[in-house]
């Protein structure tokens, strides 16, 4: 793996081992905010979204919409007004799509709204090949004509009415954004669409709730069969983005791994059922409120727990790296099997540099708990891997320096500030500041 020179890239420095305490407010969910922002393309009227997380991916989504001629306003109260009144383009360029795969979510809305769309293929990603064949197949079954040319998906509606046609679509694999893309396109189709083997993630349901507030007729979201009765047009609405269950889960594992007691606030506890069950198996005492979760692991060493990732409501792949870290400092050994993405163990070799005892066998990691980890310079490779490394820095003895943290800014809203407010010895430094620190240390 080639790592470009990172002198100018921010780093996170952690001095461990740390305890964390108190409570943390969870931000809006990245994986809900992105499809919601792109849903604005389905109407000429304004869509107001509140509880928007302050993330690089949200900024990228807004730049992409700006390129299409959408009017956007972001204001301090973490809300945005989006209005796709007059679209000036139907093309999502490579230079933006390559920075954020979720940009593929403009395909369905643009095609349904304008009758044509040109979206760059996202290309590969650190965690897997991640094809979009199911998105394309679903839209073709609704009557779209799609060709792949010069790295772009070029889609056009050639039906007599110029609208997509309702269809029964069976998803060969459960795909979150695949379900979301087809669901959005089907809102403006002629007739009824049924998506079978649909994704049941809370982010899919949140999108359906917003689309229904815009005048769509969707039922069954959250189950594996979603029905969408197409309508002529959608109107404006206001929608509050759900809390980020993965951010919440990350903080809860931070508390379990550091044997701390914390509260995560402004969450929907049952969105984390599978994660909380594993944390209880690891020995954590958990109490739930309407919109908060208390976790207490004080004075107890976590127990190793077996993990198998699978689509919601099973254990989320986006929490896999964090639990590999938890098992690395737990009592006993356990396996962590990644069933969703074929290359999502990049964090393992970095954790081994910190003294973790992990064997990789195909898509299973066999983790043997060790007494402690040691601080070290490590490299972030993707969003959730970097979260695992931050947690490792909190439990490790000594200094950990995490490089290429732009990965973490894509999906965590000010994670180091939130952790330092809870007592974590963690800070962000610029590449230059770090060079100066090294020079000063060398005397
Ligand atoms: C969503 O990605 C999330 N991203 C991912 O979160 C998350 O890991 C993933 O769902 C699984 O939960 C967003 O919501 C923006 P999939 P998505 O389509 O929709 C295969 C994070 O860390 N597949 O459900 O791209 C695919 O290769 C990110 O926040 C096809 O083969 O994932 C994978 O093996 C990372 N063909 C499986 O399905 C397709 O057309 C599930 O992928 C589509 C998917």
Short mmCIF file of C-alpha atoms and ligand atoms in Angstrom, two decimals:
data_model
loop_
_atom_site.label_atom_id
_atom_site.label_comp_id
_atom_site.label_asym_id
_atom_site.label_seq_id
_atom_site.Cartn_x
_atom_site.Cartn_y
_atom_site.Cartn_z
CA UNK A 1 0.00 0.00 0.00
CA UNK A 2 1.50 3.37 -1.06
CA UNK A 3 1.16 6.17 1.50
CA UNK A 4 1.74 9.71 0.08
CA UNK A 5 4.00 12.08 2.09
CA UNK A 6 1.92 13.19 5.06
CA UNK A 7 4.03 16.14 6.35
CA UNK A 8 1.14 18.56 5.81
CA UNK A 9 -1.59 16.21 6.92
CA UNK A 10 -3.19 16.63 10.35
CA UNK A 11 -2.52 13.96 12.94
CA UNK A 12 -4.17 12.90 16.15
CA UNK A 13 -1.92 12.39 19.18
CA UNK A 14 -3.16 10.39 22.15
CA UNK A 15 -1.39 9.79 25.46
CA UNK A 16 -2.75 6.67 27.11
CA UNK A 17 -4.01 4.84 28.92
CA UNK A 18 -6.99 7.18 29.50
CA UNK A 19 -10.29 6.98 31.33
CA UNK A 20 -13.28 8.80 29.92
CA UNK A 21 -16.24 10.01 31.91
CA UNK A 22 -19.40 12.14 31.66
CA UNK A 23 -21.72 12.33 28.69
CA UNK A 24 -21.44 13.00 24.95
CA UNK A 25 -24.07 14.33 22.55
CA UNK A 26 -24.31 12.23 19.42
CA UNK A 27 -24.52 14.00 16.03
CA UNK A 28 -26.87 13.35 13.14
CA UNK A 29 -26.10 10.20 11.14
CA UNK A 30 -23.75 10.53 8.15
CA UNK A 31 -25.40 7.59 6.40
CA UNK A 32 -28.83 9.17 6.81
CA UNK A 33 -27.83 12.77 6.01
CA UNK A 34 -26.24 11.91 2.63
CA UNK A 35 -29.28 10.22 0.97
CA UNK A 36 -31.55 12.89 2.54
CA UNK A 37 -29.48 15.70 1.02
CA UNK A 38 -29.67 14.01 -2.40
CA UNK A 39 -33.44 13.45 -2.03
CA UNK A 40 -33.79 17.22 -2.49
CA UNK A 41 -33.21 16.60 -6.21
CA UNK A 42 -36.68 15.01 -6.42
CA UNK A 43 -38.58 18.31 -6.00
CA UNK A 44 -38.43 21.95 -7.09
CA UNK A 45 -39.48 23.02 -3.61
CA UNK A 46 -37.18 23.67 -0.60
CA UNK A 47 -36.18 20.79 1.68
CA UNK A 48 -35.08 21.79 5.18
CA UNK A 49 -32.91 19.27 7.03
CA UNK A 50 -32.05 19.69 10.71
CA UNK A 51 -29.47 17.85 12.91
CA UNK A 52 -27.00 17.73 10.01
CA UNK A 53 -23.57 16.42 11.14
CA UNK A 54 -20.54 18.63 10.59
CA UNK A 55 -18.60 16.25 8.33
CA UNK A 56 -16.37 16.31 5.24
CA UNK A 57 -18.79 13.99 3.41
CA UNK A 58 -21.66 16.45 3.99
CA UNK A 59 -19.53 19.23 2.52
CA UNK A 60 -18.76 17.02 -0.49
CA UNK A 61 -22.46 16.25 -0.98
CA UNK A 62 -23.27 19.95 -0.93
CA UNK A 63 -20.52 20.73 -3.46
CA UNK A 64 -21.89 18.05 -5.75
CA UNK A 65 -25.41 19.51 -5.54
CA UNK A 66 -23.98 22.97 -6.15
CA UNK A 67 -22.47 21.60 -9.39
CA UNK A 68 -25.93 20.47 -10.47
CA UNK A 69 -27.36 23.96 -9.92
CA UNK A 70 -28.98 23.38 -6.52
CA UNK A 71 -29.34 26.31 -4.10
CA UNK A 72 -28.03 25.51 -0.59
CA UNK A 73 -27.93 27.35 2.71
CA UNK A 74 -26.09 25.93 5.75
CA UNK A 75 -26.69 27.63 9.05
CA UNK A 76 -25.17 27.46 12.50
CA UNK A 77 -27.96 25.42 14.02
CA UNK A 78 -26.71 22.39 12.02
CA UNK A 79 -29.56 22.71 9.54
CA UNK A 80 -29.54 23.23 5.81
CA UNK A 81 -32.07 24.47 3.27
CA UNK A 82 -31.73 22.81 -0.11
CA UNK A 83 -33.70 23.82 -3.22
CA UNK A 84 -33.29 22.05 -6.56
CA UNK A 85 -35.62 24.42 -8.42
CA UNK A 86 -33.77 24.70 -11.75
CA UNK A 87 -31.09 22.05 -12.33
CA UNK A 88 -28.34 23.18 -14.70
CA UNK A 89 -26.70 19.78 -15.16
CA UNK A 90 -27.38 16.05 -14.83
CA UNK A 91 -23.69 15.12 -14.58
CA UNK A 92 -21.92 14.07 -11.35
CA UNK A 93 -18.21 14.45 -12.13
CA UNK A 94 -15.47 11.90 -11.34
CA UNK A 95 -13.42 14.33 -9.28
CA UNK A 96 -16.23 14.59 -6.71
CA UNK A 97 -17.63 11.05 -6.91
CA UNK A 98 -14.17 9.51 -6.39
CA UNK A 99 -13.91 11.30 -3.01
CA UNK A 100 -17.24 9.96 -1.78
CA UNK A 101 -18.90 6.76 -3.08
CA UNK A 102 -22.28 7.80 -1.68
CA UNK A 103 -22.43 10.30 -4.56
CA UNK A 104 -23.94 7.38 -6.51
CA UNK A 105 -27.16 8.39 -4.69
CA UNK A 106 -27.75 11.22 -7.17
CA UNK A 107 -28.35 8.65 -9.94
CA UNK A 108 -31.92 7.60 -9.02
CA UNK A 109 -33.24 11.10 -8.13
CA UNK A 110 -31.66 12.81 -11.19
CA UNK A 111 -32.95 10.14 -13.57
CA UNK A 112 -36.47 10.23 -12.10
CA UNK A 113 -36.58 14.05 -12.08
CA UNK A 114 -34.86 14.90 -15.39
CA UNK A 115 -35.25 11.68 -17.39
CA UNK A 116 -31.45 11.45 -17.75
CA UNK A 117 -28.34 11.29 -15.58
CA UNK A 118 -24.59 10.90 -16.03
CA UNK A 119 -22.83 9.74 -12.87
CA UNK A 120 -19.19 8.76 -12.61
CA UNK A 121 -18.63 5.16 -11.52
CA UNK A 122 -17.31 5.39 -7.94
CA UNK A 123 -14.42 2.97 -8.57
CA UNK A 124 -12.84 0.73 -5.94
CA UNK A 125 -12.41 1.55 -2.25
CA UNK A 126 -9.99 0.52 0.52
CA UNK A 127 -12.53 -1.87 2.05
CA UNK A 128 -13.65 -3.66 -1.11
CA UNK A 129 -14.52 -3.56 -4.81
CA UNK A 130 -18.02 -2.27 -3.98
CA UNK A 131 -19.73 -2.56 -7.39
CA UNK A 132 -23.01 -0.70 -8.13
CA UNK A 133 -24.52 -3.34 -10.43
CA UNK A 134 -27.62 -3.70 -8.22
CA UNK A 135 -28.38 0.05 -8.47
CA UNK A 136 -28.16 -0.17 -12.28
CA UNK A 137 -30.14 -3.43 -12.52
CA UNK A 138 -32.98 -2.00 -10.43
CA UNK A 139 -33.26 1.17 -12.55
CA UNK A 140 -33.14 -0.88 -15.77
CA UNK A 141 -36.03 -3.00 -14.46
CA UNK A 142 -37.96 0.28 -14.11
CA UNK A 143 -37.40 1.03 -17.80
CA UNK A 144 -34.18 3.04 -17.81
CA UNK A 145 -31.68 2.56 -20.63
CA UNK A 146 -28.19 2.53 -19.11
CA UNK A 147 -24.76 2.38 -20.72
CA UNK A 148 -21.32 2.64 -19.11
CA UNK A 149 -19.07 4.91 -21.16
CA UNK A 150 -15.74 6.60 -20.32
CA UNK A 151 -16.16 5.62 -16.67
CA UNK A 152 -19.62 7.11 -16.44
CA UNK A 153 -23.04 5.57 -15.91
CA UNK A 154 -25.19 7.20 -18.61
CA UNK A 155 -28.88 6.65 -17.90
CA UNK A 156 -31.92 7.75 -19.89
CA UNK A 157 -35.68 7.14 -19.68
CA UNK A 158 -37.12 6.22 -23.07
CA UNK A 159 -40.64 5.23 -22.03
CA UNK A 160 -43.62 6.85 -23.85
CA UNK A 161 -44.52 8.89 -20.75
CA UNK A 162 -40.92 9.81 -20.11
CA UNK A 163 -41.34 8.40 -16.57
CA UNK A 164 -39.87 5.30 -14.96
CA UNK A 165 -42.28 2.36 -14.68
CA UNK A 166 -43.20 0.61 -11.42
CA UNK A 167 -41.64 -2.89 -11.15
CA UNK A 168 -41.06 -5.80 -8.74
CA UNK A 169 -37.33 -5.70 -8.01
CA UNK A 170 -35.55 -8.49 -6.15
CA UNK A 171 -32.19 -7.35 -4.72
CA UNK A 172 -29.67 -10.19 -5.20
CA UNK A 173 -27.77 -8.87 -2.17
CA UNK A 174 -28.94 -6.57 0.62
CA UNK A 175 -27.61 -3.16 -0.40
CA UNK A 176 -28.21 -0.02 1.69
CA UNK A 177 -27.56 2.64 -0.95
CA UNK A 178 -28.93 0.33 -3.67
CA UNK A 179 -32.26 0.20 -1.83
CA UNK A 180 -32.15 3.98 -1.23
CA UNK A 181 -31.39 4.82 -4.90
CA UNK A 182 -34.22 2.64 -6.24
CA UNK A 183 -36.66 3.80 -3.57
CA UNK A 184 -36.00 7.47 -4.43
CA UNK A 185 -36.38 6.84 -8.19
CA UNK A 186 -39.62 4.90 -7.66
CA UNK A 187 -41.31 7.83 -5.87
CA UNK A 188 -41.82 9.57 -9.26
CA UNK A 189 -42.41 6.43 -11.34
CA UNK A 190 -45.64 5.48 -13.06
CA UNK A 191 -47.27 2.68 -11.04
CA UNK A 192 -46.10 0.68 -8.04
CA UNK A 193 -42.60 -0.60 -7.30
CA UNK A 194 -41.88 -3.40 -4.82
CA UNK A 195 -38.30 -3.83 -3.59
CA UNK A 196 -37.72 -7.35 -2.22
CA UNK A 197 -34.72 -8.29 -0.04
CA UNK A 198 -34.47 -4.58 0.69
CA UNK A 199 -32.04 -3.17 3.26
CA UNK A 200 -33.67 -2.58 6.67
CA UNK A 201 -31.15 -0.12 8.08
CA UNK A 202 -32.58 2.78 10.17
CA UNK A 203 -31.08 5.17 7.62
CA UNK A 204 -33.28 3.63 4.90
CA UNK A 205 -36.34 4.11 7.12
CA UNK A 206 -35.34 7.71 7.89
CA UNK A 207 -35.16 8.43 4.15
CA UNK A 208 -38.61 6.90 3.59
CA UNK A 209 -40.06 9.03 6.42
CA UNK A 210 -38.67 12.17 4.78
CA UNK A 211 -39.86 11.16 1.28
CA UNK A 212 -43.36 10.53 2.64
CA UNK A 213 -43.26 14.00 4.23
CA UNK A 214 -42.49 15.26 0.69
CA UNK A 215 -45.63 13.55 -0.62
CA UNK A 216 -44.31 10.11 -1.58
CA UNK A 217 -46.31 6.92 -0.91
CA UNK A 218 -43.89 4.45 0.65
CA UNK A 219 -44.79 1.59 2.97
CA UNK A 220 -42.78 -1.24 4.48
CA UNK A 221 -39.52 0.69 5.05
CA UNK A 222 -37.54 -1.08 7.78
CA UNK A 223 -38.74 -4.46 6.51
CA UNK A 224 -37.26 -6.51 3.67
CA UNK A 225 -40.17 -5.62 1.35
CA UNK A 226 -40.73 -1.95 0.51
CA UNK A 227 -43.67 -0.77 -1.62
CA UNK A 228 -43.57 2.59 -3.43
CA UNK A 229 -46.61 3.93 -5.24
CA UNK A 230 -45.33 6.48 -7.73
CA UNK A 231 -46.71 10.04 -7.76
CA UNK A 232 -46.60 12.86 -10.35
CA UNK A 233 -44.45 15.16 -8.20
CA UNK A 234 -43.07 15.75 -4.70
CA UNK A 235 -43.14 18.92 -2.59
CA UNK A 236 -40.95 20.54 0.05
CA UNK A 237 -40.70 19.43 3.69
CA UNK A 238 -38.72 19.74 6.92
CA UNK A 239 -36.97 16.67 8.33
CA UNK A 240 -34.79 15.97 11.40
CA UNK A 241 -31.90 13.58 10.67
CA UNK A 242 -31.73 10.55 13.01
CA UNK A 243 -28.83 10.13 15.42
CA UNK A 244 -25.65 8.37 14.28
CA UNK A 245 -25.82 4.86 15.76
CA UNK A 246 -22.25 4.12 14.63
CA UNK A 247 -20.83 7.22 16.32
CA UNK A 248 -22.77 6.27 19.46
CA UNK A 249 -21.48 2.68 19.27
CA UNK A 250 -17.92 3.95 18.86
CA UNK A 251 -18.12 6.00 22.08
CA UNK A 252 -19.68 3.08 23.95
CA UNK A 253 -16.80 0.78 22.90
CA UNK A 254 -14.35 3.54 23.94
CA UNK A 255 -15.89 3.40 27.41
CA UNK A 256 -15.86 -0.41 27.56
CA UNK A 257 -12.23 -0.65 26.38
CA UNK A 258 -11.03 2.01 28.86
CA UNK A 259 -13.14 0.46 31.66
CA UNK A 260 -15.06 3.72 32.08
CA UNK A 261 -18.63 4.87 32.79
CA UNK A 262 -20.32 7.23 30.30
CA UNK A 263 -23.65 8.35 28.86
CA UNK A 264 -24.27 8.83 25.15
CA UNK A 265 -27.10 11.31 24.62
CA UNK A 266 -29.57 12.10 21.82
CA UNK A 267 -29.55 8.56 20.43
CA UNK A 268 -32.24 6.03 19.51
CA UNK A 269 -31.19 3.12 21.73
CA UNK A 270 -32.91 0.31 19.85
CA UNK A 271 -30.95 1.17 16.70
CA UNK A 272 -28.00 -0.32 18.61
CA UNK A 273 -29.60 -3.54 19.88
CA UNK A 274 -27.04 -5.87 18.28
CA UNK A 275 -24.12 -3.74 19.49
CA UNK A 276 -25.47 -3.38 23.04
CA UNK A 277 -26.00 -7.15 23.29
CA UNK A 278 -22.33 -7.72 22.49
CA UNK A 279 -21.24 -5.05 24.98
CA UNK A 280 -23.29 -6.77 27.70
CA UNK A 281 -21.69 -10.10 26.71
CA UNK A 282 -18.33 -8.34 27.18
CA UNK A 283 -19.36 -7.50 30.74
CA UNK A 284 -20.67 -3.94 30.47
CA UNK A 285 -23.62 -2.81 32.57
CA UNK A 286 -26.01 -0.96 30.28
CA UNK A 287 -29.04 1.18 31.10
CA UNK A 288 -31.33 2.68 28.49
CA UNK A 289 -33.33 5.89 28.59
CA UNK A 290 -35.67 7.24 25.90
CA UNK A 291 -32.83 9.04 24.15
CA UNK A 292 -29.70 8.01 26.04
CA UNK A 293 -27.58 4.95 26.83
CA UNK A 294 -25.50 4.55 30.01
CA UNK A 295 -22.57 2.15 29.93
CA UNK A 296 -20.53 1.18 33.00
CA UNK A 297 -17.40 -0.97 32.75
CA UNK A 298 -15.59 0.53 35.71
CA UNK A 299 -13.25 -1.89 37.49
CA UNK A 300 -13.94 -4.72 35.05
CA UNK A 301 -11.78 -6.16 32.27
CA UNK A 302 -13.88 -6.74 29.13
CA UNK A 303 -14.49 -10.34 28.04
CA UNK A 304 -13.74 -11.33 24.44
CA UNK A 305 -16.87 -11.63 22.28
CA UNK A 306 -17.51 -13.39 18.96
CA UNK A 307 -18.71 -11.11 16.14
CA UNK A 308 -20.28 -11.88 12.75
CA UNK A 309 -21.14 -8.83 10.66
CA UNK A 310 -24.39 -8.88 8.65
CA UNK A 311 -27.10 -6.49 7.40
CA UNK A 312 -29.31 -4.71 9.96
CA UNK A 313 -30.71 -5.66 12.45
CA UNK A 314 -27.70 -7.95 12.85
CA UNK A 315 -24.23 -6.71 13.91
CA UNK A 316 -23.06 -3.75 11.74
CA UNK A 317 -19.86 -4.02 9.73
CA UNK A 318 -19.23 -0.34 10.61
CA UNK A 319 -18.60 -1.43 14.24
CA UNK A 320 -16.24 -4.30 13.37
CA UNK A 321 -12.93 -2.43 13.78
CA UNK A 322 -13.98 -1.01 17.15
CA UNK A 323 -14.78 -4.51 18.47
CA UNK A 324 -11.51 -5.93 17.16
CA UNK A 325 -9.84 -3.34 19.37
CA UNK A 326 -12.06 -4.26 22.33
CA UNK A 327 -11.19 -7.94 21.92
CA UNK A 328 -7.50 -7.02 21.66
CA UNK A 329 -7.48 -5.92 25.32
CA UNK A 330 -10.13 -8.36 26.57
CA UNK A 331 -9.99 -11.51 28.63
CA UNK A 332 -9.74 -14.58 26.37
CA UNK A 333 -9.87 -15.04 22.60
CA UNK A 334 -12.66 -14.66 20.06
CA UNK A 335 -13.26 -14.50 16.33
CA UNK A 336 -14.50 -11.50 14.35
CA UNK A 337 -15.90 -12.46 10.94
CA UNK A 338 -16.47 -9.79 8.28
CA UNK A 339 -19.25 -10.92 5.93
CA UNK A 340 -20.05 -7.66 4.12
CA UNK A 341 -16.78 -6.29 2.69
CA UNK A 342 -13.92 -8.42 1.40
CA UNK A 343 -11.06 -6.17 2.53
CA UNK A 344 -12.03 -4.59 5.83
CA UNK A 345 -9.16 -5.64 8.10
CA UNK A 346 -6.66 -2.90 7.23
CA UNK A 347 -6.63 -1.78 10.89
CA UNK A 348 -5.35 -5.21 12.01
CA UNK A 349 -1.76 -4.68 10.92
CA UNK A 350 -1.74 -1.26 12.60
CA UNK A 351 -3.07 -2.78 15.84
CA UNK A 352 -0.40 -5.50 15.61
CA UNK A 353 2.17 -2.67 15.53
CA UNK A 354 0.74 -1.64 18.92
CA UNK A 355 1.19 -5.16 20.31
CA UNK A 356 -2.20 -6.71 19.53
CA UNK A 357 -2.24 -10.49 19.00
CA UNK A 358 -4.47 -11.07 15.97
CA UNK A 359 -4.36 -13.81 13.33
CA UNK A 360 -6.14 -13.29 10.02
CA UNK A 361 -7.76 -16.37 8.44
CA UNK A 362 -9.60 -15.37 5.28
CA UNK A 363 -12.44 -13.05 6.34
CA UNK A 364 -12.07 -13.98 10.01
CA UNK A 365 -9.78 -12.35 12.56
CA UNK A 366 -8.87 -14.52 15.56
CA UNK A 367 -8.16 -12.06 18.37
CA UNK A 368 -6.25 -13.11 21.52
CA UNK A 369 -6.55 -10.53 24.30
CA UNK A 370 -3.26 -9.09 25.64
CA UNK A 371 -2.51 -7.35 28.97
CA UNK A 372 -1.98 -3.98 27.28
CA UNK A 373 -1.17 -2.26 24.01
CA UNK A 374 1.74 0.11 23.48
CA UNK A 375 1.52 3.53 21.90
CA UNK A 376 3.02 3.78 18.36
CA UNK A 377 2.80 5.83 15.16
CA UNK A 378 0.01 4.28 13.05
CA UNK A 379 -1.77 5.00 9.78
CA UNK A 380 -5.51 5.38 9.17
CA UNK A 381 -6.68 3.56 6.03
CA UNK A 382 -10.46 4.05 6.05
CA UNK A 383 -13.15 5.69 8.15
CA UNK A 384 -13.99 2.95 10.67
CA UNK A 385 -10.42 1.59 10.82
CA UNK A 386 -9.33 5.04 11.99
CA UNK A 387 -11.99 4.98 14.71
CA UNK A 388 -10.52 1.67 15.89
CA UNK A 389 -7.07 3.26 16.03
CA UNK A 390 -8.32 6.21 18.10
CA UNK A 391 -9.78 3.75 20.63
CA UNK A 392 -6.48 1.83 20.59
CA UNK A 393 -4.64 5.05 21.43
CA UNK A 394 -6.96 5.62 24.42
CA UNK A 395 -6.12 2.20 25.94
CA UNK A 396 -2.44 1.94 24.94
CA UNK A 397 0.47 2.80 27.22
CA UNK A 398 2.35 5.85 25.96
CA UNK A 399 1.95 8.03 22.90
CA UNK A 400 0.03 7.04 19.77
CA UNK A 401 0.23 9.21 16.65
CA UNK A 402 -2.44 8.56 14.02
CA UNK A 403 -1.66 9.76 10.51
CA UNK A 404 -3.99 10.47 7.53
CA UNK A 405 -6.89 11.37 9.84
CA UNK A 406 -8.82 12.93 6.98
CA UNK A 407 -10.44 9.51 6.88
CA UNK A 408 -11.95 10.10 10.32
CA UNK A 409 -13.22 13.59 9.45
CA UNK A 410 -15.37 12.05 6.80
CA UNK A 411 -17.59 10.37 9.38
CA UNK A 412 -16.91 11.64 12.92
CA UNK A 413 -17.95 15.13 14.01
CA UNK A 414 -15.03 16.54 16.09
CA UNK A 415 -14.22 13.16 17.72
CA UNK A 416 -11.06 14.40 19.46
CA UNK A 417 -12.86 17.40 20.99
CA UNK A 418 -15.66 15.19 22.26
CA UNK A 419 -13.19 12.68 23.75
CA UNK A 420 -10.98 15.35 25.34
CA UNK A 421 -14.09 16.91 26.96
CA UNK A 422 -14.64 13.48 28.53
CA UNK A 423 -11.09 13.40 29.90
CA UNK A 424 -9.25 11.68 27.04
CA UNK A 425 -5.67 12.94 26.50
CA UNK A 426 -6.15 13.47 22.80
CA UNK A 427 -5.37 16.35 20.47
CA UNK A 428 -5.22 17.15 16.78
CA UNK A 429 -2.04 18.72 15.44
CA UNK A 430 -1.20 19.92 11.95
CA UNK A 431 1.56 18.15 10.05
CA UNK A 432 3.81 21.20 10.53
CA UNK A 433 3.10 21.42 14.27
CA UNK A 434 4.03 17.74 14.53
CA UNK A 435 7.31 18.30 12.70
CA UNK A 436 8.09 21.12 15.15
CA UNK A 437 7.24 18.84 18.11
CA UNK A 438 9.61 16.18 16.72
CA UNK A 439 12.35 18.79 16.19
CA UNK A 440 11.86 20.15 19.74
CA UNK A 441 11.97 16.58 21.17
CA UNK A 442 15.20 15.93 19.24
CA UNK A 443 16.55 19.06 20.96
C1 LIG B 1 -23.60 1.53 3.15
O1 LIG B 1 -22.70 1.36 2.05
C2 LIG B 1 -22.89 2.48 4.12
N1 LIG B 1 -22.63 3.73 3.45
C3 LIG B 1 -21.59 1.84 4.59
O2 LIG B 1 -21.00 2.69 5.57
C4 LIG B 1 -21.89 0.52 5.26
O3 LIG B 1 -20.70 -0.12 5.60
C5 LIG B 1 -22.67 -0.39 4.27
O4 LIG B 1 -23.86 0.28 3.81
C6 LIG B 1 -23.11 -1.70 4.91
O5 LIG B 1 -23.85 -1.47 6.04
C7 LIG B 1 -23.66 4.63 3.32
O6 LIG B 1 -24.77 4.42 3.72
C8 LIG B 1 -23.31 5.92 2.65
P1 LIG B 1 -24.01 -1.98 0.48
P2 LIG B 1 -23.20 0.70 0.69
O7 LIG B 1 -24.46 -1.62 -0.90
O8 LIG B 1 -24.64 1.01 0.47
C9 LIG B 1 -22.30 -5.45 -2.33
C10 LIG B 1 -19.27 3.86 6.66
O9 LIG B 1 -18.25 3.46 7.24
N2 LIG B 1 -22.95 -4.74 -3.45
O10 LIG B 1 -25.05 -2.27 1.48
O11 LIG B 1 -22.23 1.08 -0.36
C11 LIG B 1 -21.15 -4.64 -1.71
O12 LIG B 1 -19.96 -4.78 -2.42
C12 LIG B 1 -19.69 3.23 5.31
O13 LIG B 1 -20.02 4.77 7.07
C13 LIG B 1 -22.88 -5.27 -4.72
O14 LIG B 1 -22.28 -6.32 -4.94
O15 LIG B 1 -23.04 -0.84 1.02
C14 LIG B 1 -21.09 -5.20 -0.30
O16 LIG B 1 -20.33 -6.37 -0.30
C15 LIG B 1 -18.68 2.27 4.81
N3 LIG B 1 -23.48 -4.59 -5.73
C16 LIG B 1 -22.56 -5.50 0.00
O17 LIG B 1 -23.24 -5.57 -1.26
C17 LIG B 1 -24.17 -3.41 -5.53
O18 LIG B 1 -24.70 -2.82 -6.48
C18 LIG B 1 -23.27 -4.47 0.86
O19 LIG B 1 -22.98 -3.19 0.36
C19 LIG B 1 -24.24 -2.89 -4.23
C20 LIG B 1 -23.62 -3.58 -3.19
#
